[in-house]
Amino acid sequence: QEALALGDRIAVMRDGRLVQIGTPEEIWRRPADTFVARALGQPEINLVDGVVDDHRILLGDGSFDVPVPANVRCDRGDRVRVGLRPCDIHVADPNTAAIRGRVMLAERLGRDVELTVDVAGTQLIVLASGREGVGEGATVGLTVAESDIHVSASGEGDTPRLEAAGTLEVAQ
């Protein structure tokens, strides 16, 4: 976390090998793989498996979805892994938001509240402002900007980001 705050350029390593090199903003916004995405940020990024269907990614049991970001290259039927950072998921009106869930746990962290939200059997961690006044048992709507949706290949272990070629500085 200190590297994000202090560094001009960051090198992320795994098992003694470089995985990604870039500015803090580049690494935060476009992690090379799920290892890099999980290494940065507290609470840790939510990783949810999904299937692509008509420019949407059906998540969990398929009852909720997010758009396929414009810079992601995938086809209908592809299995993917979606990363949603807790700070990028916003609490919204459950009557108008496309994603709805029930708050299972609300833990105050100073001025913020870490929410564990059950969305159709999938638990998402959401970092909300304490001013939201959301408590355990509440039904909430959730929104996330398309630019904050991270899409990686599906599979076991750490999987690479799916993005148009040539847009990341990945260590080889």
Rosetta silent file (secondary structure, phi, psi, omega in degrees, C-alpha in Angstrom):
SEQUENCE: QEALALGDRIAVMRDGRLVQIGTPEEIWRRPADTFVARALGQPEINLVDGVVDDHRILLGDGSFDVPVPANVRCDRGDRVRVGLRPCDIHVADPNTAAIRGRVMLAERLGRDVELTVDVAGTQLIVLASGREGVGEGATVGLTVAESDIHVSASGEGDTPRLEAAGTLEVAQ
SCORE:     score description
SCORE:     0.000 S_00000001
   1 L     0.000  -36.531  179.293    0.000    0.000    0.000 S_00000001
   2 H   -61.790  -36.381 -179.961    2.884    2.360    0.751 S_00000001
   3 H   -60.723  -37.899  178.707    4.174    1.898   -2.797 S_00000001
   4 H   -63.651  -37.622 -176.722    0.879    3.234   -4.182 S_00000001
   5 H   -79.899  -33.627 -171.005    1.163    6.347   -2.038 S_00000001
   6 H  -106.761  -25.557 -171.680    4.874    7.045   -2.424 S_00000001
   7 L   -83.967  148.980  171.550    6.086    5.557   -5.698 S_00000001
   8 L   -87.448  -36.995  175.265    6.302    7.128   -9.153 S_00000001
   9 L  -138.473  144.616 -176.089    6.632    3.681  -10.738 S_00000001
  10 E  -126.140  141.673  171.868    5.996    0.329   -9.095 S_00000001
  11 E  -114.838  123.884  178.412    7.228   -3.157   -9.889 S_00000001
  12 E  -100.445  129.100 -177.741    5.026   -6.004   -8.624 S_00000001
  13 E  -118.240  148.349  173.834    6.813   -9.306   -8.039 S_00000001
  14 E  -137.738  124.544  178.985    5.569  -12.860   -7.476 S_00000001
  15 L    53.280   41.379  176.575    7.921  -15.698   -6.547 S_00000001
  16 L    77.570    7.106 -179.955   10.956  -13.581   -7.423 S_00000001
  17 E  -120.568  142.388  175.891    9.664  -12.656  -10.895 S_00000001
  18 E   -68.597  134.178  178.529    8.343   -9.338  -12.172 S_00000001
  19 E  -106.923  -42.636 -178.267    4.640   -9.465  -12.944 S_00000001
  20 E  -154.974  144.639  176.728    3.827   -5.828  -13.793 S_00000001
  21 E  -127.394  135.703  178.055    5.576   -2.461  -13.931 S_00000001
  22 E   175.944 -178.846  175.043    3.759    0.863  -14.034 S_00000001
  23 L   -73.211  161.238  176.246    2.631    3.984  -12.254 S_00000001
  24 H   -54.321  -41.471  179.731    0.480    3.531   -9.143 S_00000001
  25 H   -62.950  -44.536 -179.932   -2.567    4.641  -11.158 S_00000001
  26 H   -62.231  -44.602 -177.069   -1.867    2.145  -13.976 S_00000001
  27 H   -69.950  -36.914  178.736   -1.400   -0.766  -11.583 S_00000001
  28 H   -69.536  -45.156 -175.621   -4.486    0.144   -9.539 S_00000001
  29 H   -80.879  -28.047 -175.776   -6.745    0.729  -12.570 S_00000001
  30 L  -138.713   65.357  178.950   -5.392   -2.043  -14.836 S_00000001
  31 L   -61.387  141.211 -176.667   -3.787   -4.862  -12.829 S_00000001
  32 L   -65.135  -31.657 -179.641   -2.061   -7.415  -15.080 S_00000001
  33 E  -156.417 -179.236 -177.371   -3.700  -10.367  -13.336 S_00000001
  34 H   -68.749  -25.925  175.380   -5.722  -11.390  -10.297 S_00000001
  35 H   -61.973  -49.824 -179.473   -2.529  -11.662   -8.188 S_00000001
  36 H   -63.787  -42.229 -179.753   -1.749   -7.970   -8.737 S_00000001
  37 H   -61.033  -42.287 -178.824   -5.404   -7.010   -8.184 S_00000001
  38 H   -74.103  -26.456 -176.623   -5.539   -8.895   -4.869 S_00000001
  39 H   -70.590  -22.821 -174.991   -2.161   -7.557   -3.705 S_00000001
  40 L  -114.585  134.418  174.723   -3.390   -3.954   -3.649 S_00000001
  41 L   101.143  137.628  173.558   -6.211   -2.498   -1.599 S_00000001
  42 L  -131.870  126.468   -3.069   -7.859   -3.156    1.724 S_00000001
  43 L   -67.036  162.436 -176.440  -10.334   -4.696    1.870 S_00000001
  44 L   -63.530  151.529  179.516   -9.230   -7.070   -0.887 S_00000001
  45 L   -58.165  143.113  173.480  -10.862   -6.972   -4.319 S_00000001
  46 E   -79.859  129.863  175.033  -14.001   -9.085   -4.839 S_00000001
  47 E  -117.555  121.168 -175.866  -13.425  -11.812   -7.472 S_00000001
  48 E  -129.733  130.534  177.644  -16.575  -13.364   -8.935 S_00000001
  49 E   -77.248  147.569 -179.059  -16.794  -15.917  -11.741 S_00000001
  50 E  -154.705  177.739  179.533  -19.164  -15.197  -14.597 S_00000001
  51 E  -131.286  134.708 -179.762  -20.234  -15.928  -18.155 S_00000001
  52 E   -76.930  134.020  178.881  -20.414  -13.413  -21.024 S_00000001
  53 E  -150.503  109.290  176.093  -23.861  -12.985  -22.593 S_00000001
  54 L    50.759   60.334  175.557  -24.764  -10.174  -25.037 S_00000001
  55 L    64.825   16.150  175.637  -22.301   -7.505  -23.812 S_00000001
  56 E  -128.119  156.441  174.013  -23.082   -8.348  -20.162 S_00000001
  57 E  -115.124  113.646  177.953  -21.318  -10.637  -17.702 S_00000001
  58 E   -77.743  125.351 -174.817  -23.723  -12.804  -15.744 S_00000001
  59 E  -109.739  159.186  178.310  -22.283  -13.244  -12.243 S_00000001
  60 L    58.216 -124.120  179.749  -22.761  -15.795   -9.488 S_00000001
  61 L   -84.599    8.343  178.510  -25.818  -17.889  -10.283 S_00000001
  62 L    92.391    2.075 -176.609  -26.574  -15.625  -13.274 S_00000001
  63 L   -89.861   -2.831  172.125  -29.178  -13.500  -11.495 S_00000001
  64 E  -141.753  158.126 -173.656  -27.090  -10.319  -11.525 S_00000001
  65 E  -150.416  167.964  174.436  -24.724   -8.827  -14.070 S_00000001
  66 E  -134.910  158.499  178.284  -22.331   -6.064  -15.048 S_00000001
  67 E   -72.494  153.693  170.593  -21.491   -4.675  -18.485 S_00000001
  68 L   -77.503  119.206  179.583  -18.503   -5.934  -20.458 S_00000001
  69 L   -59.117  148.998 -175.408  -16.107   -2.948  -20.409 S_00000001
  70 L   -59.002  -30.650 -177.222  -15.365   -1.484  -23.847 S_00000001
  71 L   -86.933    2.922 -178.113  -11.645   -2.358  -23.658 S_00000001
  72 L   -98.731  132.097  179.022  -12.259   -6.056  -22.927 S_00000001
  73 L  -105.166  108.594  175.725  -12.201   -8.588  -25.743 S_00000001
  74 L  -154.230  163.785 -175.555  -14.399  -11.607  -25.065 S_00000001
  75 L  -118.683  160.197  177.433  -17.198  -13.493  -26.757 S_00000001
  76 L   -54.486  133.844  179.772  -20.616  -14.730  -25.766 S_00000001
  77 L    92.978  -13.796  178.637  -20.296  -17.893  -23.690 S_00000001
  78 L   -65.393  138.677  172.951  -16.758  -17.112  -22.476 S_00000001
  79 E   -89.641  133.216 -177.403  -16.141  -17.846  -18.808 S_00000001
  80 E  -137.033  169.563  173.309  -14.431  -14.927  -17.044 S_00000001
  81 E  -120.521  126.106 -178.047  -13.499  -13.713  -13.579 S_00000001
  82 E  -104.480  132.263  175.302  -14.706  -10.229  -12.615 S_00000001
  83 E  -107.670  128.531  178.044  -12.899   -8.065  -10.073 S_00000001
  84 E  -128.172  113.601  179.765  -14.804   -5.363   -8.217 S_00000001
  85 L   -71.855  136.510 -179.692  -12.889   -3.266   -5.702 S_00000001
  86 H   -54.004  -34.430 -179.519  -14.900   -2.624   -2.504 S_00000001
  87 H   -75.538  -13.496 -179.171  -14.222    1.137   -2.775 S_00000001
  88 H   -97.549   -6.483  176.677  -15.630    1.180   -6.345 S_00000001
  89 E   -94.239  128.017 -175.286  -19.001   -0.389   -5.459 S_00000001
  90 E  -114.093  138.805  176.640  -21.510    2.261   -4.390 S_00000001
  91 E   -74.287  134.546 -176.838  -24.623    1.872   -2.268 S_00000001
  92 E  -139.638  177.893  177.830  -27.717    3.029   -4.152 S_00000001
  93 L   -66.102  123.453 -178.787  -31.504    2.925   -3.989 S_00000001
  94 L   -65.734  -17.411 -179.985  -32.543   -0.749   -4.170 S_00000001
  95 L   -80.657  -17.802 -177.206  -35.621    0.221   -6.209 S_00000001
  96 L  -120.023  -18.183 -178.205  -33.568    1.661   -9.077 S_00000001
  97 L   -77.113  145.176 -179.816  -30.183   -0.128   -8.961 S_00000001
  98 L   -72.096  -27.445  179.610  -29.626   -3.112  -11.242 S_00000001
  99 E  -110.110  127.835  179.191  -27.848   -5.048   -8.476 S_00000001
 100 E  -127.501  145.608  178.575  -29.671   -5.640   -5.199 S_00000001
 101 E  -156.852  178.083 -178.810  -28.586   -7.453   -2.073 S_00000001
 102 E  -116.348  131.634  179.676  -28.984   -7.828    1.666 S_00000001
 103 E   -72.789  118.155  179.730  -26.423   -6.530    4.157 S_00000001
 104 E   -91.931  -32.876 -177.868  -25.195   -9.497    6.174 S_00000001
 105 E  -148.088  137.101  176.010  -22.536   -7.651    8.179 S_00000001
 106 E  -127.907  114.396 -177.089  -21.761   -3.971    8.766 S_00000001
 107 E  -118.362  116.454 -178.991  -18.400   -3.232   10.382 S_00000001
 108 E   -72.860  130.970  177.054  -17.520    0.378   11.197 S_00000001
 109 E  -125.037   76.484 -175.027  -13.963    1.341   10.209 S_00000001
 110 L    68.820 -123.150 -179.009  -13.672    4.913   11.442 S_00000001
 111 L   -83.198  -11.228  178.080  -15.716    7.095    9.108 S_00000001
 112 E  -103.179  164.279  176.492  -16.318    4.222    6.653 S_00000001
 113 E  -128.001  127.991  174.493  -18.345    1.036    6.998 S_00000001
 114 E   -90.810  117.532 -179.148  -17.289   -2.288    5.485 S_00000001
 115 E  -103.918  137.015  167.624  -20.443   -4.075    4.328 S_00000001
 116 E  -103.712  113.831 -174.332  -20.746   -7.747    3.477 S_00000001
 117 E  -113.207  127.042  175.986  -23.645   -7.869    1.023 S_00000001
 118 E   -88.674  117.349  178.172  -25.304  -11.089   -0.132 S_00000001
 119 E  -117.246  100.203  178.540  -26.297  -10.758   -3.788 S_00000001
 120 L    51.150   43.745  177.730  -28.151  -13.892   -4.895 S_00000001
 121 L    88.578   -4.418  176.774  -25.844  -16.141   -2.873 S_00000001
 122 E  -107.259  127.044  179.514  -22.635  -14.293   -3.759 S_00000001
 123 E   -91.452  127.686  176.408  -21.032  -12.226   -1.022 S_00000001
 124 E  -116.274  137.929  173.556  -19.558   -8.865   -2.030 S_00000001
 125 E   -93.218  130.826 -177.862  -17.516   -6.615    0.236 S_00000001
 126 E  -127.033  131.391  175.882  -18.466   -2.942   -0.135 S_00000001
 127 E  -100.567  107.267 -174.591  -16.657    0.000    1.454 S_00000001
 128 E  -113.530  159.492  174.578  -19.339    2.606    2.117 S_00000001
 129 E   -69.861  141.527  176.518  -19.406    5.981    3.797 S_00000001
 130 H   -62.566  -18.689  179.050  -20.625    5.886    7.380 S_00000001
 131 H   -72.950  -14.844 -179.536  -23.084    8.603    6.339 S_00000001
 132 H   -63.024  -28.338  179.408  -25.007    6.028    4.259 S_00000001
 133 L    66.260   30.749 -178.407  -26.667    4.811    7.479 S_00000001
 134 L   -93.913  130.719 -179.786  -26.865    1.232    6.187 S_00000001
 135 L  -122.497  175.269  179.860  -27.106   -1.520    8.769 S_00000001
 136 L   -59.641  138.720 -179.952  -27.285   -5.288    8.950 S_00000001
 137 L    91.617  -14.611 -177.955  -30.424   -6.747    7.406 S_00000001
 138 L   -72.185  146.369  171.860  -31.012   -3.779    5.081 S_00000001
 139 E   -91.609  129.160 -177.632  -31.750   -4.294    1.408 S_00000001
 140 E  -128.643  155.014  169.348  -29.429   -2.171   -0.709 S_00000001
 141 E   -97.876  150.818  179.607  -28.839   -1.404   -4.342 S_00000001
 142 E  -129.740  139.574  175.254  -25.282   -1.508   -5.675 S_00000001
 143 E  -130.848  153.217  174.556  -23.711    0.261   -8.632 S_00000001
 144 E  -146.791  135.455  179.764  -20.256    0.151  -10.166 S_00000001
 145 L   -70.095  144.792  179.166  -18.910    2.216  -13.047 S_00000001
 146 H   -54.953  -36.034 -178.955  -17.940    0.295  -16.180 S_00000001
 147 H   -69.015  -13.731 -179.747  -14.412    1.729  -15.888 S_00000001
 148 H  -101.939   10.635  178.890  -14.074    0.080  -12.451 S_00000001
 149 E   -97.844  120.692 -179.510  -14.869   -3.451  -13.667 S_00000001
 150 E  -102.805  126.621 -177.612  -11.777   -5.652  -13.982 S_00000001
 151 E  -118.697  126.336  178.716  -12.143   -8.717  -16.222 S_00000001
 152 E  -124.530  165.901  175.334   -9.706  -11.639  -16.176 S_00000001
 153 E   -64.654  153.400  175.851   -9.629  -15.080  -17.690 S_00000001
 154 L   -82.788  168.722  177.163  -11.368  -17.779  -15.675 S_00000001
 155 L   135.951  178.329  179.395   -9.478  -20.675  -14.176 S_00000001
 156 L   -80.831  150.195  176.181   -7.632  -21.869  -11.127 S_00000001
 157 L    71.056 -157.083 -178.615   -5.081  -19.655   -9.395 S_00000001
 158 L   -83.315  129.876 -174.759   -4.101  -16.225  -10.658 S_00000001
 159 L  -120.168  148.900 -175.957   -5.416  -15.463  -14.134 S_00000001
 160 E   -72.935  152.594  175.964   -4.441  -12.731  -16.639 S_00000001
 161 E   -66.573  140.914  174.281   -6.454   -9.605  -17.369 S_00000001
 162 L   -97.261  115.566 -177.579   -8.520   -9.698  -20.555 S_00000001
 163 L  -157.442  156.899  177.110   -7.880   -6.497  -22.445 S_00000001
 164 L   -53.710  142.083 -176.374   -7.104   -5.325  -25.946 S_00000001
 165 L   -58.711  144.284  172.177   -3.505   -6.158  -26.853 S_00000001
 166 L    82.329   11.253 -177.130   -0.736   -3.696  -26.122 S_00000001
 167 L  -102.693   -3.003  178.932   -2.425   -1.691  -23.381 S_00000001
 168 L  -122.076  147.715  170.687   -0.450   -3.021  -20.364 S_00000001
 169 L   -97.328   92.332 -178.296    3.212   -2.939  -19.429 S_00000001
 170 E  -102.965  134.003  179.083    3.517   -6.518  -18.237 S_00000001
 171 L   -69.358  136.596  178.085    6.919   -7.869  -17.257 S_00000001
 172 L  -109.089    0.000    0.000    8.078  -10.755  -19.448 S_00000001
